[in-house]
Short mmCIF file of C-alpha atoms and ligand atoms in Angstrom, two decimals:
data_model
loop_
_atom_site.label_atom_id
_atom_site.label_comp_id
_atom_site.label_asym_id
_atom_site.label_seq_id
_atom_site.Cartn_x
_atom_site.Cartn_y
_atom_site.Cartn_z
CA MET A 295 16.22 -26.96 21.37
CA SER A 296 16.54 -27.12 17.63
CA PHE A 297 15.97 -23.43 17.01
CA LEU A 298 19.39 -22.75 15.58
CA SER A 299 19.52 -25.74 13.24
CA ASP A 300 15.90 -25.31 12.13
CA ALA A 301 16.38 -21.60 11.55
CA GLU A 302 19.62 -22.10 9.63
CA MET A 303 17.94 -24.65 7.46
CA VAL A 304 14.94 -22.41 6.78
CA ILE A 305 17.18 -19.49 5.81
CA LYS A 306 19.19 -21.73 3.51
CA VAL A 307 16.07 -23.01 1.77
CA LEU A 308 14.73 -19.47 1.47
CA ASN A 309 17.97 -18.42 -0.16
CA GLU A 310 17.62 -21.21 -2.74
CA TYR A 311 14.01 -20.18 -3.25
CA TYR A 312 15.09 -16.60 -3.84
CA ILE A 313 17.74 -17.57 -6.41
CA GLU A 314 15.32 -19.88 -8.16
CA SER A 315 12.60 -17.20 -8.21
CA VAL A 316 14.85 -14.47 -9.57
CA SER A 317 16.11 -16.83 -12.30
CA GLY A 318 12.53 -17.04 -13.57
CA LYS A 319 12.81 -20.78 -14.16
CA ARG A 320 9.85 -21.77 -12.04
CA PRO A 321 6.24 -20.63 -12.58
CA VAL A 322 5.50 -17.29 -10.98
CA ILE A 323 2.03 -18.51 -10.12
CA ASN A 324 0.88 -22.05 -9.53
CA GLN A 325 -2.69 -22.31 -8.36
CA ARG A 326 -3.61 -25.78 -7.23
CA PRO A 327 -6.91 -26.65 -5.57
CA LEU A 328 -7.14 -25.91 -1.87
CA GLY A 329 -7.97 -29.47 -0.86
CA GLU A 330 -4.94 -30.80 -2.70
CA ILE A 331 -2.67 -28.31 -0.98
CA ILE A 332 -4.02 -29.18 2.47
CA ASN A 333 -3.33 -32.84 1.69
CA ASP A 334 0.06 -32.36 0.09
CA LEU A 335 1.34 -30.29 2.97
CA ASN A 336 0.28 -33.00 5.39
CA LEU A 337 -1.23 -30.38 7.62
CA ALA A 338 -3.43 -32.65 9.72
CA ALA A 339 -0.67 -35.18 10.35
CA HIS A 340 1.80 -32.53 11.48
CA VAL A 341 -0.77 -31.03 13.84
CA LYS A 342 -1.45 -34.43 15.32
CA LYS A 343 2.17 -35.48 15.70
CA GLY A 344 3.76 -32.15 16.51
CA ASP A 345 6.80 -33.14 14.51
CA LEU A 346 7.58 -30.07 12.44
CA SER A 347 11.32 -29.87 13.00
CA GLN A 348 14.49 -31.02 11.21
CA ASP A 349 13.75 -33.31 8.23
CA HIS A 350 9.99 -32.91 8.53
CA LEU A 351 10.38 -29.17 8.54
CA LEU A 352 12.71 -29.28 5.57
CA LYS A 353 10.26 -31.34 3.55
CA PHE A 354 7.38 -29.16 4.59
CA ILE A 355 9.01 -25.85 3.79
CA LYS A 356 10.21 -27.03 0.39
CA LYS A 357 6.72 -28.13 -0.48
CA TYR A 358 5.26 -24.93 0.92
CA LEU A 359 7.60 -22.76 -1.14
CA SER A 360 6.79 -24.73 -4.29
CA LEU A 361 3.15 -23.71 -3.76
CA THR A 362 3.75 -20.01 -3.31
CA THR A 363 3.17 -17.15 -5.71
CA ARG A 364 6.71 -15.93 -6.35
CA LEU A 365 6.98 -12.19 -5.81
CA HIS A 366 10.72 -12.22 -6.54
CA HIS A 367 10.08 -13.65 -10.01
CA PRO A 368 10.79 -11.02 -12.71
CA SER A 369 7.43 -11.87 -14.34
CA TYR A 370 5.55 -11.01 -11.16
CA LEU A 371 3.55 -8.07 -12.50
CA ALA A 372 0.24 -8.43 -10.73
CA HIS A 373 -0.46 -6.73 -7.44
CA GLN A 374 0.86 -3.73 -5.56
CA VAL A 375 2.73 -5.80 -3.04
CA ALA A 376 6.48 -5.43 -2.63
CA ALA A 377 8.98 -8.02 -3.76
CA PRO A 378 10.45 -7.68 -0.29
CA HIS A 379 14.08 -6.93 0.43
CA TYR A 380 15.52 -9.68 2.63
CA ALA A 381 16.50 -7.11 5.26
CA GLY A 382 12.81 -6.37 5.78
CA ALA A 383 12.02 -10.06 6.08
CA LEU A 384 14.73 -10.35 8.74
CA GLY A 385 13.04 -7.43 10.47
CA SER A 386 9.77 -9.39 10.45
CA LEU A 387 11.59 -12.42 11.87
CA ILE A 388 13.22 -10.44 14.67
CA ASP A 389 9.91 -8.76 15.44
CA GLY A 390 8.10 -12.09 15.50
CA PHE A 391 10.71 -13.65 17.73
CA THR A 392 10.96 -10.85 20.26
CA ASN A 393 7.20 -10.26 20.04
CA ASN A 394 7.36 -6.83 21.62
CA ALA A 395 3.79 -5.56 21.37
CA MET A 396 4.95 -2.00 21.21
CA ALA A 397 1.73 0.06 21.33
CA ILE A 398 2.69 0.77 24.93
CA TYR A 399 6.27 1.85 25.40
CA GLU A 400 7.13 -0.50 28.24
CA MET A 401 6.23 -3.49 26.04
CA GLY A 402 8.77 -2.57 23.39
CA PRO A 403 11.00 0.43 23.93
CA ALA A 404 13.25 -0.33 20.95
CA ALA A 405 10.33 -1.03 18.62
CA SER A 406 8.45 2.08 19.80
CA SER A 407 11.49 4.28 19.38
CA ILE A 408 12.06 2.98 15.86
CA GLU A 409 8.42 3.60 14.97
CA TYR A 410 8.69 7.14 16.36
CA PHE A 411 11.88 7.72 14.38
CA MET A 412 10.43 6.28 11.16
CA ILE A 413 7.24 8.32 11.50
CA ASN A 414 9.38 11.44 11.83
CA TRP A 415 11.41 10.44 8.80
CA LEU A 416 8.21 10.03 6.76
CA LEU A 417 6.78 13.31 8.10
CA GLU A 418 9.83 15.18 6.88
CA LYS A 419 9.42 13.69 3.42
CA VAL A 420 5.86 15.01 3.35
CA GLY A 421 7.15 18.42 4.42
CA TRP A 422 5.68 18.48 7.93
CA GLN A 423 7.16 19.26 11.32
CA PRO A 424 8.44 16.06 12.97
CA SER A 425 7.40 15.22 16.53
CA PRO A 426 9.80 16.24 19.29
CA ILE A 427 12.10 13.58 20.66
CA GLU A 428 12.60 14.95 24.14
CA ASN A 429 9.87 15.68 26.64
CA GLU A 430 10.99 19.22 27.30
CA GLN A 431 10.76 20.23 23.65
CA GLU A 432 7.13 19.33 23.59
CA ASN A 433 6.15 22.29 25.76
CA LYS A 434 7.98 24.74 23.55
CA LYS A 435 6.16 24.06 20.36
CA ASP A 436 2.82 22.47 20.02
CA HIS A 437 2.63 22.62 16.27
CA PHE A 438 4.10 19.44 15.07
CA ALA A 439 2.88 16.49 13.07
CA GLY A 440 2.40 12.90 14.14
CA GLY A 441 1.49 9.47 12.93
CA VAL A 442 1.25 5.78 13.54
CA LEU A 443 2.12 2.60 11.66
CA THR A 444 -0.81 0.27 11.04
CA HIS A 445 -1.44 -3.12 9.54
CA GLY A 446 -2.22 -1.82 6.08
CA GLY A 447 -3.48 1.17 4.18
CA SER A 448 -7.13 0.20 4.57
CA LEU A 449 -6.86 0.40 8.34
CA ALA A 450 -4.88 3.62 8.00
CA ASN A 451 -7.61 5.15 5.79
CA LEU A 452 -10.25 4.10 8.32
CA THR A 453 -8.22 5.62 11.15
CA ALA A 454 -7.88 8.89 9.21
CA MET A 455 -11.64 9.01 8.64
CA ILE A 456 -12.30 8.36 12.33
CA ALA A 457 -9.95 11.19 13.26
CA ALA A 458 -11.60 13.52 10.75
CA ARG A 459 -15.08 12.53 11.88
CA ASN A 460 -14.18 13.23 15.50
CA LYS A 461 -12.88 16.66 14.55
CA ILE A 462 -16.06 17.79 12.80
CA ALA A 463 -18.44 15.98 15.14
CA PRO A 464 -16.71 15.46 18.51
CA GLU A 465 -19.95 14.20 20.05
CA SER A 466 -19.84 11.14 17.76
CA TRP A 467 -17.45 9.32 20.03
CA LYS A 468 -20.06 9.01 22.75
CA LYS A 469 -23.33 9.44 20.94
CA GLY A 470 -22.62 7.88 17.56
CA SER A 471 -22.26 9.45 14.14
CA PRO A 472 -24.78 12.16 13.35
CA LYS A 473 -26.93 11.52 10.29
CA ASP A 474 -25.70 14.53 8.32
CA LEU A 475 -22.09 13.45 7.73
CA ALA A 476 -20.66 12.70 4.29
CA LEU A 477 -17.39 12.20 2.43
CA LEU A 478 -16.06 13.63 -0.81
CA ALA A 479 -13.91 11.24 -2.81
CA PRO A 480 -12.74 10.55 -6.33
CA ALA A 481 -14.77 7.96 -8.21
CA GLY A 482 -11.60 5.92 -8.54
CA CYS A 483 -10.83 5.84 -4.83
CA HIS A 484 -9.82 2.61 -3.18
CA TYR A 485 -12.70 0.54 -1.82
CA SER A 486 -11.40 1.00 1.72
CA ILE A 487 -12.88 4.52 1.60
CA ALA A 488 -16.42 3.29 0.99
CA ARG A 489 -15.82 0.63 3.62
CA ALA A 490 -14.73 3.30 6.09
CA ALA A 491 -18.05 5.06 5.42
CA GLY A 492 -19.85 1.82 6.17
CA ILE A 493 -17.86 1.18 9.33
CA LEU A 494 -18.29 4.76 10.57
CA GLY A 495 -22.02 4.30 10.24
CA ILE A 496 -22.52 7.20 7.85
CA GLY A 497 -23.24 4.69 5.10
CA GLN A 498 -21.70 4.15 1.71
CA ASP A 499 -24.38 6.31 0.10
CA ALA A 500 -22.90 9.25 1.99
CA VAL A 501 -19.82 9.18 -0.25
CA TYR A 502 -20.15 11.95 -2.84
CA TYR A 503 -18.00 11.18 -5.84
CA LEU A 504 -16.05 13.99 -7.46
CA GLU A 505 -15.93 14.53 -11.20
CA ALA A 506 -12.88 13.22 -12.97
CA ASP A 507 -11.19 13.77 -16.30
CA ARG A 508 -10.53 11.01 -18.83
CA LYS A 509 -7.52 9.83 -16.82
CA GLY A 510 -9.62 9.57 -13.70
CA ALA A 511 -8.02 12.59 -11.99
CA ILE A 512 -10.21 14.97 -9.98
CA ILE A 513 -11.12 18.15 -11.92
CA PRO A 514 -10.57 20.90 -9.31
CA ASP A 515 -12.92 23.34 -11.06
CA ARG A 516 -15.75 20.85 -10.73
CA ILE A 517 -15.33 20.19 -7.00
CA PRO A 518 -17.65 23.07 -6.01
CA VAL A 519 -20.51 21.49 -7.98
CA VAL A 520 -20.43 18.31 -5.91
CA TYR A 521 -19.71 20.24 -2.73
CA GLU A 522 -22.79 22.41 -3.32
CA LYS A 523 -24.89 19.32 -3.89
CA LEU A 524 -23.69 17.89 -0.59
CA MET A 525 -24.48 21.15 1.23
CA ASN A 526 -27.89 21.43 -0.45
CA ASN A 527 -28.68 17.96 0.82
CA GLY A 528 -28.08 19.29 4.33
CA LYS A 529 -24.85 17.35 4.79
CA ARG A 530 -21.49 18.21 6.33
CA ALA A 531 -18.32 16.84 4.78
CA ILE A 532 -16.01 14.92 7.11
CA ALA A 533 -13.18 15.07 4.60
CA LEU A 534 -12.24 15.36 0.98
CA ILE A 535 -10.09 12.49 -0.24
CA ALA A 536 -7.64 12.61 -3.13
CA ASN A 537 -5.64 9.81 -4.75
CA ALA A 538 -1.86 9.83 -4.92
CA CYS A 539 -2.03 7.73 -6.93
CA SER A 540 -5.18 5.87 -7.99
CA THR A 541 -5.20 2.11 -7.55
CA ALA A 542 -6.51 1.15 -10.98
CA VAL A 543 -4.24 3.15 -13.28
CA GLY A 544 -1.83 5.01 -11.00
CA ILE A 545 -2.86 8.61 -11.72
CA TYR A 546 -2.20 11.44 -9.24
CA ASP A 547 -4.88 13.98 -8.37
CA PRO A 548 -3.87 17.69 -8.49
CA LEU A 549 -3.19 18.12 -4.78
CA MET A 550 -2.26 21.80 -4.90
CA GLU A 551 -5.62 22.99 -6.24
CA ILE A 552 -7.57 20.53 -4.12
CA GLY A 553 -5.63 21.67 -1.05
CA ASP A 554 -6.56 25.28 -1.77
CA PHE A 555 -10.23 24.39 -2.06
CA CYS A 556 -10.15 22.49 1.24
CA ALA A 557 -8.31 25.30 3.03
CA ASP A 558 -10.88 27.75 1.75
CA LYS A 559 -13.79 25.64 3.03
CA ASP A 560 -12.02 24.53 6.21
CA LEU A 561 -12.41 20.96 5.04
CA TRP A 562 -10.21 18.05 6.19
CA PHE A 563 -8.01 17.12 3.23
CA HIS A 564 -6.94 13.47 3.16
CA VAL A 565 -4.44 12.14 0.64
CA ASP A 566 -4.60 8.43 -0.05
CA GLY A 567 -0.99 7.85 -0.99
CA ALA A 568 -1.03 4.18 -0.03
CA HIS A 569 0.57 3.22 -3.31
CA GLY A 570 2.06 6.37 -4.75
CA ALA A 571 3.36 8.46 -1.83
CA SER A 572 6.68 6.64 -2.12
CA VAL A 573 7.68 8.84 -5.07
CA LEU A 574 8.25 11.51 -2.40
CA LEU A 575 11.59 9.74 -1.98
CA SER A 576 12.60 10.65 -5.53
CA GLU A 577 13.85 14.13 -6.32
CA LYS A 578 12.76 13.51 -9.91
CA TYR A 579 9.19 12.43 -9.29
CA LYS A 580 8.13 13.96 -6.00
CA TYR A 581 6.53 16.80 -7.96
CA ARG A 582 3.63 14.41 -8.53
CA LEU A 583 2.59 15.13 -4.93
CA LYS A 584 3.06 18.87 -5.14
CA GLY A 585 0.71 20.41 -2.60
CA VAL A 586 0.67 17.37 -0.29
CA GLU A 587 1.90 19.56 2.57
CA LYS A 588 -1.51 21.24 2.53
CA ALA A 589 -3.19 17.98 3.49
CA ASP A 590 -4.43 17.19 6.99
CA SER A 591 -3.58 13.52 6.68
CA ILE A 592 -1.91 11.10 4.33
CA VAL A 593 -1.71 7.31 4.13
CA TRP A 594 1.54 5.84 2.86
CA ASP A 595 2.15 2.09 2.53
CA ALA A 596 5.72 0.90 2.93
CA HIS A 597 4.78 -2.63 1.85
CA LYS A 598 4.03 -1.42 -1.65
CA LEU A 599 6.79 0.69 -3.22
CA MET A 600 9.35 0.53 -0.42
CA ARG A 601 10.24 -3.16 -0.64
CA VAL A 602 8.99 -3.81 2.91
CA PRO A 603 7.20 -7.09 3.67
CA THR A 604 3.49 -6.91 4.52
CA LEU A 605 2.21 -5.18 6.40
CA CYS A 606 3.56 -1.75 7.12
CA ALA A 607 1.44 1.33 6.45
CA ALA A 608 1.75 4.82 7.87
CA LEU A 609 -1.01 7.24 8.74
CA LEU A 610 0.50 10.70 9.05
CA VAL A 611 -1.29 13.86 10.19
CA ARG A 612 -0.12 17.48 9.90
CA ASP A 613 -1.34 18.28 13.42
CA HIS A 614 -0.59 15.50 15.89
CA LYS A 615 -3.58 16.52 18.01
CA ASN A 616 -5.91 15.30 15.31
CA ILE A 617 -4.72 11.73 15.58
CA ASP A 618 -4.38 11.82 19.33
CA ARG A 619 -8.10 12.61 19.40
CA ALA A 620 -9.04 9.76 17.04
CA PHE A 621 -10.00 7.26 19.71
CA GLU A 622 -10.52 9.40 22.79
CA GLN A 623 -12.41 12.56 23.38
CA GLU A 624 -10.19 13.82 26.15
CA ALA A 625 -6.81 12.81 24.82
CA SER A 626 -3.65 13.80 26.56
CA TYR A 627 -1.53 14.60 23.62
CA ILE A 628 2.01 13.60 24.09
CA PHE A 629 4.01 11.13 26.11
CA HIS A 630 0.77 10.67 28.02
CA ASP A 631 0.42 11.56 31.63
CA LYS A 632 2.29 8.65 32.98
CA GLU A 633 5.86 8.86 34.12
CA GLN A 634 7.85 7.04 31.49
CA PRO A 635 10.80 7.68 29.27
CA GLY A 636 8.96 7.09 26.00
CA PHE A 637 5.78 7.31 23.98
CA ASP A 638 2.63 5.18 23.81
CA PHE A 639 1.11 4.74 20.36
CA ILE A 640 -1.92 2.90 21.68
CA HIS A 641 -4.22 5.94 21.67
CA ARG A 642 -3.59 6.44 17.94
CA THR A 643 -4.65 3.05 16.68
CA VAL A 644 -7.52 0.59 16.35
CA GLU A 645 -5.09 -2.12 17.38
CA CYS A 646 -4.29 -3.06 20.96
CA THR A 647 -1.50 -5.62 20.61
CA LYS A 648 0.53 -4.12 17.77
CA ALA A 649 3.56 -5.55 16.00
CA GLY A 650 6.76 -3.56 15.75
CA LEU A 651 6.22 -2.60 12.13
CA GLY A 652 8.86 0.09 12.17
CA LEU A 653 11.67 -2.45 12.33
CA ARG A 654 11.00 -4.01 8.92
CA LEU A 655 10.77 -0.56 7.37
CA PHE A 656 13.89 0.68 9.08
CA MET A 657 15.88 -2.41 8.11
CA VAL A 658 15.05 -2.07 4.41
CA LEU A 659 15.81 1.64 4.47
CA ALA A 660 19.03 1.14 6.36
CA ALA A 661 20.13 -1.68 4.05
CA LEU A 662 19.45 0.20 0.81
CA GLY A 663 19.94 3.72 2.12
CA GLU A 664 17.69 6.58 1.11
CA GLY A 665 19.56 6.84 -2.18
CA GLY A 666 19.17 3.16 -2.96
CA LEU A 667 15.45 3.19 -2.30
CA SER A 668 15.03 6.31 -4.39
CA GLU A 669 16.91 4.68 -7.28
CA TYR A 670 14.69 1.62 -7.05
CA ILE A 671 11.53 3.74 -7.23
CA GLU A 672 12.82 5.77 -10.17
CA HIS A 673 13.80 2.60 -11.98
CA GLN A 674 10.30 1.12 -11.58
CA VAL A 675 8.62 4.33 -12.75
CA GLU A 676 10.93 4.66 -15.77
CA LEU A 677 10.58 1.03 -16.76
CA THR A 678 6.81 1.47 -16.66
CA MET A 679 7.13 4.46 -18.98
CA ASP A 680 9.34 2.41 -21.34
CA ALA A 681 6.79 -0.41 -21.29
CA PHE A 682 4.08 2.13 -22.15
CA GLU A 683 6.09 3.53 -25.08
CA TYR A 684 6.67 -0.01 -26.32
CA ILE A 685 3.11 -1.30 -26.00
CA ARG A 686 1.30 1.80 -27.27
CA GLN A 687 2.90 1.56 -30.70
CA LEU A 688 2.09 -2.13 -31.17
CA PRO A 689 -0.71 -2.82 -33.65
CA GLY A 690 -3.76 -4.24 -31.94
CA PHE A 691 -2.82 -2.92 -28.47
CA GLU A 692 -3.88 0.21 -26.63
CA CYS A 693 -3.05 1.71 -23.23
CA ALA A 694 -5.56 3.27 -20.84
CA VAL A 695 -3.49 6.31 -19.86
CA LYS A 696 0.10 7.47 -19.93
CA PRO A 697 1.48 6.11 -16.64
CA GLN A 698 2.61 8.39 -13.82
CA CYS A 699 3.84 5.72 -11.44
CA ASN A 700 4.62 2.01 -11.87
CA ILE A 701 1.14 0.89 -12.93
CA LEU A 702 0.32 0.29 -16.60
CA CYS A 703 -3.06 -0.73 -18.03
CA PHE A 704 -3.39 -1.94 -21.60
CA ARG A 705 -5.73 -4.06 -23.67
CA LEU A 706 -5.98 -5.88 -26.94
CA GLU A 707 -8.50 -4.71 -29.47
CA GLY A 708 -11.57 -6.76 -28.72
CA SER A 709 -14.10 -7.48 -26.02
CA ASP A 710 -13.69 -7.30 -22.26
CA ASN A 711 -14.11 -11.02 -22.27
CA LEU A 712 -11.06 -11.40 -24.47
CA GLN A 713 -8.89 -9.63 -21.88
CA LEU A 714 -10.22 -11.91 -19.13
CA LYS A 715 -9.64 -15.01 -21.22
CA ILE A 716 -6.07 -13.96 -21.85
CA ARG A 717 -5.40 -13.37 -18.21
CA ASP A 718 -6.95 -16.74 -17.28
CA GLN A 719 -4.72 -18.50 -19.78
CA LEU A 720 -1.62 -16.63 -18.54
CA ASN A 721 -2.44 -17.67 -14.98
CA THR A 722 -2.91 -21.27 -15.99
CA GLU A 723 0.43 -21.39 -17.79
CA GLY A 724 2.14 -19.60 -14.91
CA GLU A 725 4.96 -17.94 -16.84
CA PHE A 726 3.60 -14.42 -16.23
CA TYR A 727 1.35 -13.07 -13.55
CA LEU A 728 -0.64 -9.90 -14.09
CA SER A 729 -3.99 -8.54 -12.94
CA THR A 730 -6.95 -6.91 -14.67
CA THR A 731 -8.99 -3.87 -13.83
CA SER A 732 -12.04 -2.04 -15.02
CA PHE A 733 -11.34 1.57 -15.93
CA ASN A 734 -13.92 3.92 -17.52
CA ASN A 735 -16.11 0.82 -17.80
CA VAL A 736 -13.63 -1.05 -19.98
CA ARG A 737 -11.62 -4.10 -18.95
CA TYR A 738 -7.82 -3.76 -19.09
CA LEU A 739 -4.87 -6.00 -18.39
CA ARG A 740 -2.90 -4.36 -15.61
CA LEU A 741 0.78 -4.40 -14.69
CA SER A 742 2.20 -3.25 -11.35
CA ILE A 743 5.91 -3.29 -11.96
CA MET A 744 7.12 -3.90 -8.40
CA ASN A 745 10.07 -6.20 -8.92
CA PRO A 746 13.55 -4.72 -9.31
CA HIS A 747 14.50 -7.67 -11.56
CA THR A 748 11.81 -6.96 -14.13
CA ASN A 749 13.10 -5.37 -17.33
CA LEU A 750 11.80 -4.46 -20.78
CA ASP A 751 12.66 -7.91 -22.14
CA VAL A 752 10.21 -9.43 -19.68
CA ILE A 753 7.52 -7.09 -21.00
CA LYS A 754 8.37 -7.98 -24.60
CA GLN A 755 8.17 -11.69 -23.81
CA LEU A 756 4.83 -11.10 -22.11
CA ILE A 757 3.50 -9.44 -25.26
CA GLN A 758 4.71 -12.35 -27.38
CA LYS A 759 2.98 -14.74 -25.06
CA ILE A 760 -0.23 -12.71 -25.20
CA ARG A 761 -0.10 -12.73 -28.99
CA LYS A 762 0.25 -16.51 -29.00
CA ILE A 763 -2.70 -16.92 -26.67
CA LYS A 764 -4.75 -14.53 -28.77
CA ALA A 765 -3.94 -16.53 -31.93
CA LYS A 766 -5.09 -19.72 -30.23
CA ILE A 767 -8.32 -18.10 -29.08
CA ASP A 768 -8.93 -16.82 -32.65
CA GLN A 769 -8.39 -20.32 -34.03
CA SER A 770 -10.79 -21.95 -31.61
CA ILE A 771 -13.67 -19.64 -32.58
C1 PLP B 923 -3.42 -0.51 -1.84
C2 PLP B 923 -4.23 0.71 -1.60
C3 PLP B 923 -5.00 0.83 -0.44
C4 PLP B 923 -5.15 -0.30 0.56
O1 PLP B 923 -3.98 -0.52 1.26
P1 PLP B 923 -3.74 -1.96 1.96
O2 PLP B 923 -2.39 -1.77 2.56
O3 PLP B 923 -3.79 -2.95 0.87
O4 PLP B 923 -4.81 -2.15 2.96
C5 PLP B 923 -5.67 2.01 -0.22
N1 PLP B 923 -5.61 3.01 -1.11
C6 PLP B 923 -4.89 2.93 -2.25
C7 PLP B 923 -4.86 4.09 -3.18
C8 PLP B 923 -4.17 1.76 -2.53
O5 PLP B 923 -3.47 1.67 -3.67
#
């Protein structure tokens, strides 16, 4: 068996790849045509011969890595995906190798226990009561929170909506969703919310969008207007969703006031913290989520601001019973009825075979420590603020909003098309990789500053590059 030598070789090549990426010497993005890549990687030949080991493997992996988008590159500024810490990648490797499908305890006691522990750790950060560890404790207090790790925030949002739907309309599980159900959400909510409406069968038209201020944050005083409209249409609200923070520009909704409104109306309050809940780890910035403890559920992605490799998202609920009821009408709430020393997550998730996602999260956390992760998050947020202060005072540039997290949207004076042209040219050259977004119907260039190696010099070089591209575009007109 060549496991050891192949694995050692792969790790060595990955280490070189990491050093090369961090140095910024190679393009951060290199988009070649799909057909060329399939050919260059010799995919068909390897499948036929079954020879992907030793030298063949070495050649393949080097080629493969040369065709990746480099998330460890300091000019990686595009999407909200972590530049993963190697400890998390080792967690993914160990999980893949052991392949303990841990949704039932007997299939992965270590993985299940770590997930249970990590869920409790996250619950405490939200300010909720962690789940009991020992069986006997469970009888003493029934009021504790719970959660599950899922393959991504979109699935976690869907799961939350299923749980909320089953609470307001328990008959749905057998008979299907009643026709009078609706959702309340910010206009700038992630598209997984509208998708959840589609999947639940209430339809995307049943999403009532809440009024927002210029930054895109929900205006609490205006919630009743939309709520009344929903009621007047003969609808019942499954849940009210708030952003923490919004995907496009990274703005936090005022959770305290929204929480009060929901409590008053006995409405399920869901916080979509897929991107921004991680600031709960920072003493300095956790105030952004003030009021989150009033929520019924929150989604929190570890593969965004926690340096964990994809995927690893948490759905957390204040009352564990609400998630235990998500996929069963008659759920037995804890440790199930069967005689076993642990806990089955299977009744909390869409998934059947489920990877041990807790391990990659735990390994990053345990490598950096809570303090280290908190420092990383604060650094990203502060660098984003510095980038904002720098860009806003440049002639010919403007920013969408003052950032609250690590997302910054800016544009050059000119048309939407100009922004798109600039981004296309940046992508073609491959020195910088950023994204674009539409906000208040205007196109912006968008930075998600995920990489711990990014600094203000990178941002300044990006601006220089953008100016050069702009000058060329001006000349060609
Ligand atoms: C990224 C994001 C999601 C989707 O999460 P995935 O893990 O990409 O599925 C949902 N909501 C918000 C606010 C996000 O930023």
